[in-house]
JSON list of C-alpha atoms in Angstrom, two decimals:
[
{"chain": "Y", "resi": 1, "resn": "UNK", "atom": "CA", "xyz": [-110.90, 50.70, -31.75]},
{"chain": "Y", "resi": 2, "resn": "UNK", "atom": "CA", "xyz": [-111.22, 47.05, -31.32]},
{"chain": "Y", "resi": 3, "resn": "UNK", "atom": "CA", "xyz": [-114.41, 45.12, -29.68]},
{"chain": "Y", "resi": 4, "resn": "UNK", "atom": "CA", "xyz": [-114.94, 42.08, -28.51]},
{"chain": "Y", "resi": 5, "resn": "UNK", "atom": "CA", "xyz": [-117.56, 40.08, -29.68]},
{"chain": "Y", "resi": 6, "resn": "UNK", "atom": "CA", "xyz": [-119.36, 38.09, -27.05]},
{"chain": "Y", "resi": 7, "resn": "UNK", "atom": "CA", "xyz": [-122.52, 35.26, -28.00]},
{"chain": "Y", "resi": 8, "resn": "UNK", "atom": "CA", "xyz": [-125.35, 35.33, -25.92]},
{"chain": "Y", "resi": 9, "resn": "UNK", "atom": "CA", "xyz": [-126.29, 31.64, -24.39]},
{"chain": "Y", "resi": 10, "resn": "UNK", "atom": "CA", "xyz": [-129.26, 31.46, -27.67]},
{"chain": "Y", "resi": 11, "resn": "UNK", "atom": "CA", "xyz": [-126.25, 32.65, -30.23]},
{"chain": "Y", "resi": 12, "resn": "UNK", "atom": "CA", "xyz": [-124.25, 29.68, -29.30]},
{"chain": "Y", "resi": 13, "resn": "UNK", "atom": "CA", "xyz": [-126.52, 27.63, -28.93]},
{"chain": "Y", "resi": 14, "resn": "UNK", "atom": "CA", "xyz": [-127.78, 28.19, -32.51]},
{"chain": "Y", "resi": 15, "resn": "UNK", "atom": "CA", "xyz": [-123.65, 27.87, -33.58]},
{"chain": "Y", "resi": 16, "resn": "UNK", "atom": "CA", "xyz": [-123.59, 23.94, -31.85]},
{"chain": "Y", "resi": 17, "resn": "UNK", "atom": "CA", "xyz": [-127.31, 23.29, -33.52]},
{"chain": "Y", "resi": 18, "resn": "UNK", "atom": "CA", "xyz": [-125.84, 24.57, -37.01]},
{"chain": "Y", "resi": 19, "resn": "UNK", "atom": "CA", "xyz": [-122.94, 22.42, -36.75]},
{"chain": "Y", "resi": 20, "resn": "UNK", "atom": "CA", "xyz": [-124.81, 19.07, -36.13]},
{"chain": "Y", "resi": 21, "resn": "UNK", "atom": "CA", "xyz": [-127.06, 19.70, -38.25]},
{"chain": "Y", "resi": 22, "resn": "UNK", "atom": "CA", "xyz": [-124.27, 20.39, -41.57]},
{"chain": "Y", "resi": 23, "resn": "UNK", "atom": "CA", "xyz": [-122.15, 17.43, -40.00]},
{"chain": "Y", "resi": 24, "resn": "UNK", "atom": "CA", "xyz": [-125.29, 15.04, -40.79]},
{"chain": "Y", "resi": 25, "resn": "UNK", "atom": "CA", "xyz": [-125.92, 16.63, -44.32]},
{"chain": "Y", "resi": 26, "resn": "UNK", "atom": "CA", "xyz": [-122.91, 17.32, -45.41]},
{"chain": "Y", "resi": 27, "resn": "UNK", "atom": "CA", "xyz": [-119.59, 15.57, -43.13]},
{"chain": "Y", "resi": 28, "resn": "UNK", "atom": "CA", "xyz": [-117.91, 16.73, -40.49]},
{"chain": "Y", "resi": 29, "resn": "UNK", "atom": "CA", "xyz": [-114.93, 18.47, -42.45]},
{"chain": "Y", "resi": 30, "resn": "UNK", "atom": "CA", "xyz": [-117.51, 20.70, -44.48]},
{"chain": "Y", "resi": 31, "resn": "UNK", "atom": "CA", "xyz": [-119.41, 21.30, -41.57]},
{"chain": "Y", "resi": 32, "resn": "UNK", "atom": "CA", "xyz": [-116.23, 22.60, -39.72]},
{"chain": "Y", "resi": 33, "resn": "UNK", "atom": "CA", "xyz": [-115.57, 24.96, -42.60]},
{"chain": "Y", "resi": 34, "resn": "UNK", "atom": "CA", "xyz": [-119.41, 26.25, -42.83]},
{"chain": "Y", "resi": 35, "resn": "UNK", "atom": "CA", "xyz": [-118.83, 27.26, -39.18]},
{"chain": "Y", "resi": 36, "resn": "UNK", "atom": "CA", "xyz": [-115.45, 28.80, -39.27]},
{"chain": "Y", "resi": 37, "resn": "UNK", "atom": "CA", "xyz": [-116.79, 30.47, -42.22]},
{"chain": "Y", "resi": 38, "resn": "UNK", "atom": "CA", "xyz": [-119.54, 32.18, -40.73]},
{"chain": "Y", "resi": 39, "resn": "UNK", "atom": "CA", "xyz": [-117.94, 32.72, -37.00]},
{"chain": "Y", "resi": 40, "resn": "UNK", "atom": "CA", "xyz": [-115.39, 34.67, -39.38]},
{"chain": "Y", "resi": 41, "resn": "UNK", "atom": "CA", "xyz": [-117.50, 36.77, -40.89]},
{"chain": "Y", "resi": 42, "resn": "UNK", "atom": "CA", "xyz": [-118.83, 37.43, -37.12]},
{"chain": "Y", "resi": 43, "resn": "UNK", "atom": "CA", "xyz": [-115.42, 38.69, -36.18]},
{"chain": "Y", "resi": 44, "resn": "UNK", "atom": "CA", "xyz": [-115.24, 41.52, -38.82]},
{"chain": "Y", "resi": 45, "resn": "UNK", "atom": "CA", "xyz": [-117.47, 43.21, -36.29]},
{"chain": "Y", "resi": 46, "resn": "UNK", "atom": "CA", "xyz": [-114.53, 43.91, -33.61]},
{"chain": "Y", "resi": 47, "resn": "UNK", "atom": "CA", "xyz": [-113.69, 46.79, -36.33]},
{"chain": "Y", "resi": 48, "resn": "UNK", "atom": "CA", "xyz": [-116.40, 49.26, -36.65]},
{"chain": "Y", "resi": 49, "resn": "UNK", "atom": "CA", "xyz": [-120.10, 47.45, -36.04]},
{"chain": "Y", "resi": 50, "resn": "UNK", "atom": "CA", "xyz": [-121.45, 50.58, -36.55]},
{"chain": "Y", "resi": 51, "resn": "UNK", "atom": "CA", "xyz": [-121.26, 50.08, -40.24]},
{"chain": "Y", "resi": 52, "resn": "UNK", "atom": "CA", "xyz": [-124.15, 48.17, -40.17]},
{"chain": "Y", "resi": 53, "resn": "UNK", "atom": "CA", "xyz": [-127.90, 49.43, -39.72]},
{"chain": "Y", "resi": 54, "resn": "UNK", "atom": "CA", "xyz": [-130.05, 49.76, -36.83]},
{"chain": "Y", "resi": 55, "resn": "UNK", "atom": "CA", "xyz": [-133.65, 48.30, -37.09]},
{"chain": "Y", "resi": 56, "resn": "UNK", "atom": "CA", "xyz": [-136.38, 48.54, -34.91]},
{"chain": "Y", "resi": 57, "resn": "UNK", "atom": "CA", "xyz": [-138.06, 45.49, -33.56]},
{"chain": "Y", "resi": 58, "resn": "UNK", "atom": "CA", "xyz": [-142.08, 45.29, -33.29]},
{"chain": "Y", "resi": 59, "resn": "UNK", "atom": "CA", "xyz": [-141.20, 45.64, -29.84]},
{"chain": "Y", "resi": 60, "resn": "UNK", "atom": "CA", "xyz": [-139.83, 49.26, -29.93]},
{"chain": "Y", "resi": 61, "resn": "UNK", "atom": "CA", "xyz": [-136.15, 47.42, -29.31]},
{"chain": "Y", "resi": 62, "resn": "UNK", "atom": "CA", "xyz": [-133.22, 48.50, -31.67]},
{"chain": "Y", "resi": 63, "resn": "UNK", "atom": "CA", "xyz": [-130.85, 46.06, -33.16]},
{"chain": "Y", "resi": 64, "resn": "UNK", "atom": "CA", "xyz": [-128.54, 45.64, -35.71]},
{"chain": "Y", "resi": 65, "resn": "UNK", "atom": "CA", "xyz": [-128.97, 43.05, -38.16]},
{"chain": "Y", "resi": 66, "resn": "UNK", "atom": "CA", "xyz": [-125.60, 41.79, -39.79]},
{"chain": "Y", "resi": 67, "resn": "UNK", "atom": "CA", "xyz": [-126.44, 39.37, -42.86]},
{"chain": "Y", "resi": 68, "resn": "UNK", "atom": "CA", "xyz": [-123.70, 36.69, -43.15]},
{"chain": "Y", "resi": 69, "resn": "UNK", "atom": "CA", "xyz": [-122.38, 37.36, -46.54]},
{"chain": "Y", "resi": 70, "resn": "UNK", "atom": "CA", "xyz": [-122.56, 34.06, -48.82]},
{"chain": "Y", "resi": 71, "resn": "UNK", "atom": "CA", "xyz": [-124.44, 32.34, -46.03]},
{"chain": "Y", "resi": 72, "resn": "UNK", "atom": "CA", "xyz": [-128.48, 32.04, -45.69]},
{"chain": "Y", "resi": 73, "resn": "UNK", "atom": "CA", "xyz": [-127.87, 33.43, -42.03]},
{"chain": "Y", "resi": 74, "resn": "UNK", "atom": "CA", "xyz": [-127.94, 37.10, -40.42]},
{"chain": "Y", "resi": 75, "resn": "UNK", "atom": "CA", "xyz": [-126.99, 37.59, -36.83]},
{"chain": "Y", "resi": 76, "resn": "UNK", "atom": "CA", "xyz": [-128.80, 40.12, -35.11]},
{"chain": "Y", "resi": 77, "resn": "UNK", "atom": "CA", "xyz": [-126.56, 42.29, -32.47]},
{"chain": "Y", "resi": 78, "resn": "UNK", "atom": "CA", "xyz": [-126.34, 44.57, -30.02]},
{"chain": "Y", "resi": 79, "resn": "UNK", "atom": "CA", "xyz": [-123.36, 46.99, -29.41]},
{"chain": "Y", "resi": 80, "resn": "UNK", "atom": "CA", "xyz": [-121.89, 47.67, -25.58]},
{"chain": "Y", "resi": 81, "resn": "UNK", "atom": "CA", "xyz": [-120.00, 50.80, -25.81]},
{"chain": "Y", "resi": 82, "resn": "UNK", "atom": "CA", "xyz": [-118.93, 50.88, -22.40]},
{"chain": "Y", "resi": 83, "resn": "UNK", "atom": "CA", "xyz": [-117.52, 47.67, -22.68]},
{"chain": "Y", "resi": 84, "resn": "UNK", "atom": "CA", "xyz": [-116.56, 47.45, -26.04]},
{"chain": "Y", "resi": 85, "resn": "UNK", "atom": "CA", "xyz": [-118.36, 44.32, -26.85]},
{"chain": "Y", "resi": 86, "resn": "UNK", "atom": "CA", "xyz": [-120.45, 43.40, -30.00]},
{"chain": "Y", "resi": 87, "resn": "UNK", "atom": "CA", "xyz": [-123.30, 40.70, -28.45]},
{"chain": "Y", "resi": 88, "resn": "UNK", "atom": "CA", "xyz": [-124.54, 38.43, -30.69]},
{"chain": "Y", "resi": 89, "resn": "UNK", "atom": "CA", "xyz": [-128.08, 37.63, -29.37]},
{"chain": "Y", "resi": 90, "resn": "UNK", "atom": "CA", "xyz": [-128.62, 34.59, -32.05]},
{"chain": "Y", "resi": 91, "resn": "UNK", "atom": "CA", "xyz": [-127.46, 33.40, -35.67]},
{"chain": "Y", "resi": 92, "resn": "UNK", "atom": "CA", "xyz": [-130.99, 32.48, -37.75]},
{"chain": "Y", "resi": 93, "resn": "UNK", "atom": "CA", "xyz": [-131.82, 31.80, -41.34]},
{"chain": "Y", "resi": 94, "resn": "UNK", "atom": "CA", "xyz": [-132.79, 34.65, -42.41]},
{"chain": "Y", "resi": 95, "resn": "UNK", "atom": "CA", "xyz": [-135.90, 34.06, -43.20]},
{"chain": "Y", "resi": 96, "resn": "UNK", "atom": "CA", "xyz": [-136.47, 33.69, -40.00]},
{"chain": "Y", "resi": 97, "resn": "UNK", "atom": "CA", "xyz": [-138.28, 36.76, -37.90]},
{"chain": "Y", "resi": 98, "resn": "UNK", "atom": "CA", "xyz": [-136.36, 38.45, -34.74]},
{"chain": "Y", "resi": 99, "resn": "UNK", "atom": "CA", "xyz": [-137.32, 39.26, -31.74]},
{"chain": "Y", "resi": 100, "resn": "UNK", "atom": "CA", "xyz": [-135.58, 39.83, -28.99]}
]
């Protein structure tokens, strides 16, 4: 069963900020590939999300928390059953706390 992943306004917002930010350190062509990289690794979620963890937030909220593999980023999710869809709610450092 396939799902569609969906980024919430924050998600791609963090995405746009990520790319200006690698296109001033690094050039726009490595930049590019440093996003396609990690929007990639995103899309492995359409096939079973489930595979990764729920947490709980301090907030009593329950996420899922997929680390970007070879990337200092996670992207925290939820998962729409009815509709199929993975939401991506942002993409952080992951050092960065989460809530949502």
């Amino acid at each position: 069963m396939m799902y569609q992943i969906v980024y919430t306004n924050e998600a791609e917002q963090d995405l746009v900020e990520m790319l200006i930010y690698g296109m001033k350190e690094w050039g726009e062509i490595q930049a590019e590939s440093f996003y396609l990289d990690i929007t990639r690794k995103i899309d492995t979620l359409t096939t079973h999300p489930n595979r990764v963890r729920e947490k709980y937030l301090t907030n009593g909220r329950k996420v899922r928390d997929f680390i970007v593999v070879g990337t200092p980023y996670r992207a925290p999710f939820l998962i729409d059953q009815d509709k199929k869809q993975v939401i991506i709610l942002r993409i952080l450092r992951t050092q960065r706390n989460f809530e949502y």
